[in-house]
Amino acid sequence: MTDQTIQVRKLTPRIGAEISGVDLSRPLDDRTFREIRAALLENQVIFFREQDITLDQHKAFGRRFGELHVHPAAPAPEGHPEILRIHADQNSKRVAGEGWHSDVSCDPEPPMGSILRLHKVPSCGGDTLFSSMYAAYDALSQPMKDLLCGLTAVHSGEHVYRGRYEYTEGTREDTKQAFPRSEHPVIRTHPETGRQALFVNASFTTHIKGLHKRESDALLEFLYAHCARPEFQCRFKWDVGSIAFWDNRCTQHHAMWDYFPEVRSGFRVTIAGDKPFYRADTPEKRAMAA
Ligand code: SIN
C-alpha cells in the first residue's frame, strides 16, 4: 500500500469540495483515510472523479467509515444487500431522492453518510444539489434557534416507501411490511464536529411534536424553504465514474430529474449512523460563533 497525496478544492465557502489524487480502487492508507475523513467533516460533501471501482471496492471504501446500512425498503442487487441501486430511464414514474431530504431519516439511527457512484449519466442534467444544514442553522435568529432546540419532530417512511418499489425488479410485496418511524430533535448536534444542524426534511418529516397541526405545518414550511436557500448550497455535475460522498447528519440533497427520458444509473453504499441528539451550546461556543 503506497501513500497517496490528495488535493482538496472547495466548491463554495460553505459546502462541498472536490478531492483529487486518490484511486479508490486501492486500499486506503491511514493518512489518506484521515485526510478524506477530515475533508468530509469540514465540507460536508466531497466529490471524486474518474473512479473505476467494483461493488466490492465501493463497499470496502464505505466500510473504512463505519458499518454499512441496509435500506429498509429498496431491493438490492443479488449478493449485495448493502447496495442501493439508483436508476431512472424512459419507464420511470419517479426517481430516488427527487426532493430535499437526508437519507432514511425515518430510521431510529439514520445513516451517517452515503457514497453514490454513477456509471451512466444523461447527456446533460441529472445534477445533485446539496444544502448545508450547519449554514441553515447558523443563519437563524437566536430566538428562532431557542424555540427549535427544544422541539422534536416525527420522521416516517410510510408515505415515502409504501408501494414505491412495486414495479422494481427483485422487489417484495410490502402490504405486511412496517416502515420505520422515529422521533428526532429538530436541531441535531453533530457527534464528531459538535456543530448544530437543522434536522427536518420535506420528504420524511411529518410533524413537530407538541404543536397544533397548523403551527407545525407553518413552521415546517418555513424551515423547508429556509433549508433550500441557494447560499447554503453547492451543485454537482456528474460524469461517468464520479462519486459523491455526503454526510447525512449535516446536509440535505436533491436529485434533479430534468433528463427524462434519458438514463441515469449508479450504486449507493450507505454508512450506518447513530441516534441523533441535541447538546446545548455553551456560552463559550456561542461567543465563538458570534
Ligand atoms: C439519493 O441517494 O438520494 C439520490 C441522489 C442522486 O441520485 O443524485
GROMACS .gro file of C-alpha atoms and ligand atoms in nm:
model
  298
    1MET     CA    1   0.000   0.000   0.000
    2THR     CA    2   0.164   0.328  -0.105
    3ASP     CA    3   0.060   0.665   0.034
    4GLN     CA    4  -0.150   0.883  -0.194
    5THR     CA    5  -0.145   1.262  -0.179
    6ILE     CA    6  -0.486   1.417  -0.204
    7GLN     CA    7  -0.578   1.769  -0.310
    8VAL     CA    8  -0.897   1.932  -0.178
    9ARG     CA    9  -1.060   2.206  -0.386
   10LYS     CA   10  -1.356   2.379  -0.223
   11LEU     CA   11  -1.665   2.430  -0.441
   12THR     CA   12  -1.819   2.701  -0.222
   13PRO     CA   13  -1.715   2.862   0.109
   14ARG     CA   14  -1.988   2.676   0.299
   15ILE     CA   15  -2.028   2.333   0.146
   16GLY     CA   16  -1.869   2.090  -0.098
   17ALA     CA   17  -1.516   2.006  -0.207
   18GLU     CA   18  -1.369   1.805  -0.491
   19ILE     CA   19  -1.091   1.562  -0.399
   20SER     CA   20  -0.823   1.457  -0.646
   21GLY     CA   21  -0.508   1.248  -0.621
   22VAL     CA   22  -0.668   0.931  -0.491
   23ASP     CA   23  -0.759   0.600  -0.655
   24LEU     CA   24  -1.044   0.447  -0.455
   25SER     CA   25  -0.997   0.104  -0.615
   26ARG     CA   26  -0.686   0.070  -0.397
   27PRO     CA   27  -0.698   0.011  -0.021
   28LEU     CA   28  -0.660   0.347   0.157
   29ASP     CA   29  -0.354   0.403   0.371
   30ASP     CA   30  -0.433   0.552   0.713
   31ARG     CA   31  -0.307   0.902   0.633
   32THR     CA   32  -0.515   0.930   0.315
   33PHE     CA   33  -0.817   0.795   0.500
   34ARG     CA   34  -0.773   1.058   0.774
   35GLU     CA   35  -0.740   1.336   0.515
   36ILE     CA   36  -1.055   1.224   0.332
   37ARG     CA   37  -1.245   1.200   0.659
   38ALA     CA   38  -1.127   1.547   0.762
   39ALA     CA   39  -1.233   1.685   0.421
   40LEU     CA   40  -1.578   1.529   0.464
   41LEU     CA   41  -1.622   1.671   0.815
   42GLU     CA   42  -1.515   2.018   0.703
   43ASN     CA   43  -1.700   2.033   0.370
   44GLN     CA   44  -1.999   1.805   0.447
   45VAL     CA   45  -1.999   1.660   0.095
   46ILE     CA   46  -1.696   1.558  -0.109
   47PHE     CA   47  -1.665   1.456  -0.472
   48PHE     CA   48  -1.426   1.232  -0.665
   49ARG     CA   49  -1.389   1.194  -1.042
   50GLU     CA   50  -1.296   0.906  -1.273
   51GLN     CA   51  -1.318   0.633  -1.013
   52ASP     CA   52  -1.330   0.290  -1.172
   53ILE     CA   53  -1.436   0.066  -0.884
   54THR     CA   54  -1.624  -0.262  -0.839
   55LEU     CA   55  -1.914  -0.304  -0.596
   56ASP     CA   56  -1.679  -0.478  -0.353
   57GLN     CA   57  -1.429  -0.190  -0.369
   58HIS     CA   58  -1.716   0.056  -0.324
   59LYS     CA   59  -1.828  -0.132  -0.011
   60ALA     CA   60  -1.470  -0.157   0.117
   61PHE     CA   61  -1.432   0.222   0.087
   62GLY     CA   62  -1.760   0.271   0.278
   63ARG     CA   63  -1.653   0.027   0.550
   64ARG     CA   64  -1.350   0.243   0.631
   65PHE     CA   65  -1.603   0.493   0.771
   66GLY     CA   66  -1.830   0.251   0.958
   67GLU     CA   67  -2.067  -0.041   0.925
   68LEU     CA   68  -2.284  -0.043   0.615
   69HIS     CA   69  -2.655   0.033   0.633
   70VAL     CA   70  -2.915  -0.189   0.467
   71HIS     CA   71  -3.207   0.002   0.317
   72PRO     CA   72  -3.541  -0.073   0.488
   73ALA     CA   73  -3.742  -0.085   0.164
   74ALA     CA   74  -3.546  -0.088  -0.163
   75PRO     CA   75  -3.448  -0.417  -0.331
   76ALA     CA   76  -3.072  -0.472  -0.356
   77PRO     CA   77  -2.866  -0.629  -0.636
   78GLU     CA   78  -2.815  -1.006  -0.591
   79GLY     CA   79  -2.546  -1.079  -0.330
   80HIS     CA   80  -2.509  -0.713  -0.224
   81PRO     CA   81  -2.772  -0.628   0.042
   82GLU     CA   82  -2.582  -0.311   0.135
   83ILE     CA   83  -2.601  -0.165  -0.216
   84LEU     CA   84  -2.882   0.068  -0.324
   85ARG     CA   85  -2.940   0.093  -0.697
   86ILE     CA   86  -3.017   0.443  -0.824
   87HIS     CA   87  -3.172   0.425  -1.168
   88ALA     CA   88  -3.401   0.624  -1.398
   89ASP     CA   89  -3.496   0.566  -1.760
   90GLN     CA   90  -3.783   0.619  -2.006
   91ASN     CA   91  -4.012   0.390  -1.798
   92SER     CA   92  -3.952   0.559  -1.464
   93LYS     CA   93  -4.250   0.709  -1.285
   94ARG     CA   94  -4.033   0.866  -1.014
   95VAL     CA   95  -3.669   0.873  -0.913
   96ALA     CA   96  -3.492   0.831  -0.582
   97GLY     CA   97  -3.408   1.150  -0.400
   98GLU     CA   98  -3.615   1.392  -0.606
   99GLY     CA   99  -3.696   1.637  -0.327
  100TRP     CA  100  -3.484   1.772  -0.041
  101HIS     CA  101  -3.401   1.506   0.216
  102SER     CA  102  -3.147   1.345   0.442
  103ASP     CA  103  -3.128   0.973   0.364
  104VAL     CA  104  -3.367   0.743   0.555
  105SER     CA  105  -3.414   0.997   0.836
  106CYS     CA  106  -3.712   0.783   0.945
  107ASP     CA  107  -3.466   0.525   1.085
  108PRO     CA  108  -3.409   0.535   1.463
  109GLU     CA  109  -3.039   0.565   1.379
  110PRO     CA  110  -3.034   0.739   1.039
  111PRO     CA  111  -2.736   0.679   0.810
  112MET     CA  112  -2.420   0.876   0.883
  113GLY     CA  113  -2.322   0.908   0.519
  114SER     CA  114  -2.390   0.793   0.165
  115ILE     CA  115  -2.147   0.724  -0.119
  116LEU     CA  116  -2.301   0.733  -0.466
  117ARG     CA  117  -2.115   0.641  -0.785
  118LEU     CA  118  -2.280   0.683  -1.125
  119HIS     CA  119  -2.186   0.457  -1.417
  120LYS     CA  120  -2.436   0.603  -1.663
  121VAL     CA  121  -2.517   0.973  -1.692
  122PRO     CA  122  -2.754   1.166  -1.920
  123SER     CA  123  -2.614   1.389  -2.196
  124CYS     CA  124  -2.685   1.686  -1.968
  125GLY     CA  125  -2.873   1.747  -1.643
  126GLY     CA  126  -2.917   1.497  -1.361
  127ASP     CA  127  -2.716   1.714  -1.119
  128THR     CA  128  -2.742   1.667  -0.745
  129LEU     CA  129  -2.788   1.970  -0.519
  130PHE     CA  130  -2.657   1.966  -0.161
  131SER     CA  131  -2.752   2.208   0.115
  132SER     CA  132  -2.560   2.268   0.438
  133MET     CA  133  -2.775   2.227   0.746
  134TYR     CA  134  -2.500   2.391   0.953
  135ALA     CA  135  -2.536   2.702   0.736
  136ALA     CA  136  -2.915   2.679   0.765
  137TYR     CA  137  -2.891   2.664   1.146
  138ASP     CA  138  -2.628   2.938   1.170
  139ALA     CA  139  -2.843   3.178   0.964
  140LEU     CA  140  -3.141   3.158   1.204
  141SER     CA  141  -3.204   3.431   1.462
  142GLN     CA  142  -3.125   3.347   1.825
  143PRO     CA  143  -3.497   3.347   1.930
  144MET     CA  144  -3.574   3.100   1.648
  145LYS     CA  145  -3.278   2.879   1.750
  146ASP     CA  146  -3.404   2.892   2.110
  147LEU     CA  147  -3.751   2.779   2.001
  148LEU     CA  148  -3.629   2.499   1.773
  149CYS     CA  149  -3.372   2.348   2.007
  150GLY     CA  150  -3.645   2.233   2.244
  151LEU     CA  151  -3.853   2.063   1.974
  152THR     CA  152  -3.879   1.706   1.848
  153ALA     CA  153  -4.001   1.603   1.502
  154VAL     CA  154  -4.155   1.281   1.375
  155HIS     CA  155  -3.998   1.124   1.063
  156SER     CA  156  -4.187   0.849   0.880
  157GLY     CA  157  -4.102   0.608   0.598
  158GLU     CA  158  -4.464   0.501   0.543
  159HIS     CA  159  -4.568   0.765   0.286
  160VAL     CA  160  -4.225   0.752   0.119
  161TYR     CA  161  -4.177   0.378   0.074
  162ARG     CA  162  -4.521   0.210   0.070
  163GLY     CA  163  -4.573   0.073  -0.284
  164ARG     CA  164  -4.273   0.264  -0.412
  165TYR     CA  165  -4.078  -0.032  -0.542
  166GLU     CA  166  -4.373  -0.240  -0.668
  167TYR     CA  167  -4.262  -0.231  -1.031
  168THR     CA  168  -3.894  -0.273  -0.950
  169GLU     CA  169  -3.715  -0.598  -1.026
  170GLY     CA  170  -3.640  -0.806  -0.714
  171THR     CA  171  -3.893  -0.621  -0.502
  172ARG     CA  172  -4.104  -0.795  -0.239
  173GLU     CA  173  -4.472  -0.746  -0.164
  174ASP     CA  174  -4.496  -0.481   0.106
  175THR     CA  175  -4.856  -0.498   0.233
  176LYS     CA  176  -4.746  -0.662   0.560
  177GLN     CA  177  -4.426  -0.463   0.592
  178ALA     CA  178  -4.391  -0.190   0.854
  179PHE     CA  179  -4.169   0.105   0.762
  180PRO     CA  180  -3.959   0.294   1.015
  181ARG     CA  181  -4.096   0.592   1.209
  182SER     CA  182  -3.878   0.781   1.456
  183GLU     CA  183  -3.861   1.094   1.665
  184HIS     CA  184  -3.554   1.316   1.631
  185PRO     CA  185  -3.452   1.657   1.768
  186VAL     CA  186  -3.523   1.943   1.526
  187ILE     CA  187  -3.173   2.073   1.594
  188ARG     CA  188  -2.914   1.800   1.589
  189THR     CA  189  -2.564   1.824   1.734
  190HIS     CA  190  -2.312   1.664   1.501
  191PRO     CA  191  -2.146   1.385   1.702
  192GLU     CA  192  -1.799   1.449   1.553
  193THR     CA  193  -1.778   1.825   1.495
  194GLY     CA  194  -2.008   1.939   1.778
  195ARG     CA  195  -2.175   2.186   1.539
  196GLN     CA  196  -2.553   2.235   1.536
  197ALA     CA  197  -2.752   2.141   1.226
  198LEU     CA  198  -3.119   2.166   1.129
  199PHE     CA  199  -3.261   1.815   1.107
  200VAL     CA  200  -3.606   1.823   0.946
  201ASN     CA  201  -3.672   1.750   0.580
  202ALA     CA  202  -3.966   1.770   0.343
  203SER     CA  203  -3.951   1.404   0.240
  204PHE     CA  204  -3.966   1.225   0.576
  205THR     CA  205  -4.067   1.474   0.848
  206THR     CA  206  -4.442   1.461   0.909
  207HIS     CA  207  -4.485   1.698   1.206
  208ILE     CA  208  -4.334   1.859   1.511
  209LYS     CA  209  -4.448   1.705   1.837
  210GLY     CA  210  -4.650   1.913   2.083
  211LEU     CA  211  -4.753   2.183   1.833
  212HIS     CA  212  -5.101   2.226   1.686
  213LYS     CA  213  -5.114   2.096   1.327
  214ARG     CA  214  -5.136   2.447   1.181
  215GLU     CA  215  -4.838   2.559   1.389
  216SER     CA  216  -4.633   2.255   1.291
  217ASP     CA  217  -4.724   2.288   0.921
  218ALA     CA  218  -4.636   2.660   0.917
  219LEU     CA  219  -4.307   2.613   1.099
  220LEU     CA  220  -4.202   2.320   0.879
  221GLU     CA  221  -4.296   2.510   0.564
  222PHE     CA  222  -4.074   2.798   0.676
  223LEU     CA  223  -3.787   2.562   0.765
  224TYR     CA  224  -3.804   2.372   0.434
  225ALA     CA  225  -3.788   2.698   0.237
  226HIS     CA  226  -3.505   2.816   0.461
  227CYS     CA  227  -3.305   2.491   0.415
  228ALA     CA  228  -3.334   2.527   0.036
  229ARG     CA  229  -3.181   2.878   0.020
  230PRO     CA  230  -2.923   2.886  -0.262
  231GLU     CA  231  -2.648   3.038  -0.048
  232PHE     CA  232  -2.635   2.720   0.161
  233GLN     CA  233  -2.590   2.502  -0.147
  234CYS     CA  234  -2.349   2.352  -0.394
  235ARG     CA  235  -2.445   2.165  -0.709
  236PHE     CA  236  -2.261   1.866  -0.855
  237LYS     CA  237  -2.238   1.780  -1.226
  238TRP     CA  238  -2.179   1.412  -1.276
  239ASP     CA  239  -1.958   1.227  -1.525
  240VAL     CA  240  -1.929   0.852  -1.561
  241GLY     CA  241  -1.724   0.731  -1.262
  242SER     CA  242  -1.794   1.036  -1.043
  243ILE     CA  243  -1.857   0.975  -0.674
  244ALA     CA  244  -2.036   1.195  -0.422
  245PHE     CA  245  -1.992   1.121  -0.052
  246TRP     CA  246  -2.223   1.321   0.175
  247ASP     CA  247  -2.269   1.348   0.550
  248ASN     CA  248  -2.639   1.296   0.620
  249ARG     CA  249  -2.605   1.442   0.970
  250CYS     CA  250  -2.550   1.795   0.844
  251THR     CA  251  -2.669   1.808   0.480
  252GLN     CA  252  -2.974   1.754   0.265
  253HIS     CA  253  -2.966   1.673  -0.103
  254HIS     CA  254  -3.198   1.687  -0.401
  255ALA     CA  255  -3.153   1.480  -0.718
  256MET     CA  256  -3.269   1.673  -1.028
  257TRP     CA  257  -3.482   1.466  -1.267
  258ASP     CA  258  -3.462   1.700  -1.563
  259TYR     CA  259  -3.326   1.446  -1.813
  260PHE     CA  260  -3.631   1.225  -1.884
  261PRO     CA  261  -3.638   1.001  -2.092
  262GLU     CA  262  -3.260   0.959  -2.075
  263VAL     CA  263  -3.090   0.705  -1.848
  264ARG     CA  264  -2.902   0.783  -1.527
  265SER     CA  265  -2.773   0.490  -1.324
  266GLY     CA  266  -2.547   0.416  -1.031
  267PHE     CA  267  -2.500   0.241  -0.699
  268ARG     CA  268  -2.501   0.383  -0.349
  269VAL     CA  269  -2.330   0.249  -0.039
  270THR     CA  270  -2.475   0.390   0.281
  271ILE     CA  271  -2.292   0.404   0.613
  272ALA     CA  272  -2.481   0.331   0.935
  273GLY     CA  273  -2.525   0.619   1.178
  274ASP     CA  274  -2.618   0.681   1.538
  275LYS     CA  275  -2.914   0.819   1.729
  276PRO     CA  276  -2.947   1.196   1.676
  277PHE     CA  277  -2.916   1.411   1.990
  278TYR     CA  278  -2.910   1.776   2.083
  279ARG     CA  279  -2.646   1.917   2.316
  280ALA     CA  280  -2.691   2.283   2.408
  281ASP     CA  281  -2.431   2.534   2.303
  282THR     CA  282  -2.218   2.650   2.592
  283PRO     CA  283  -2.179   3.029   2.639
  284GLU     CA  284  -1.816   2.988   2.515
  285LYS     CA  285  -1.936   2.817   2.198
  286ARG     CA  286  -2.196   3.090   2.140
  287ALA     CA  287  -1.936   3.360   2.185
  288MET     CA  288  -1.709   3.189   1.931
  289ALA     CA  289  -1.993   3.161   1.677
  290ALA     CA  290  -2.098   3.528   1.718
  291SIN     C1  291  -3.016   0.976  -0.336
  291SIN     O1  292  -2.935   0.896  -0.290
  291SIN     O2  293  -3.097   1.036  -0.265
  291SIN     C2  294  -3.012   1.004  -0.485
  291SIN     C3  295  -2.909   1.104  -0.518
  291SIN     C4  296  -2.888   1.117  -0.665
  291SIN     O3  297  -2.940   1.037  -0.744
  291SIN     O4  298  -2.816   1.208  -0.706
   0.00000   0.00000   0.00000
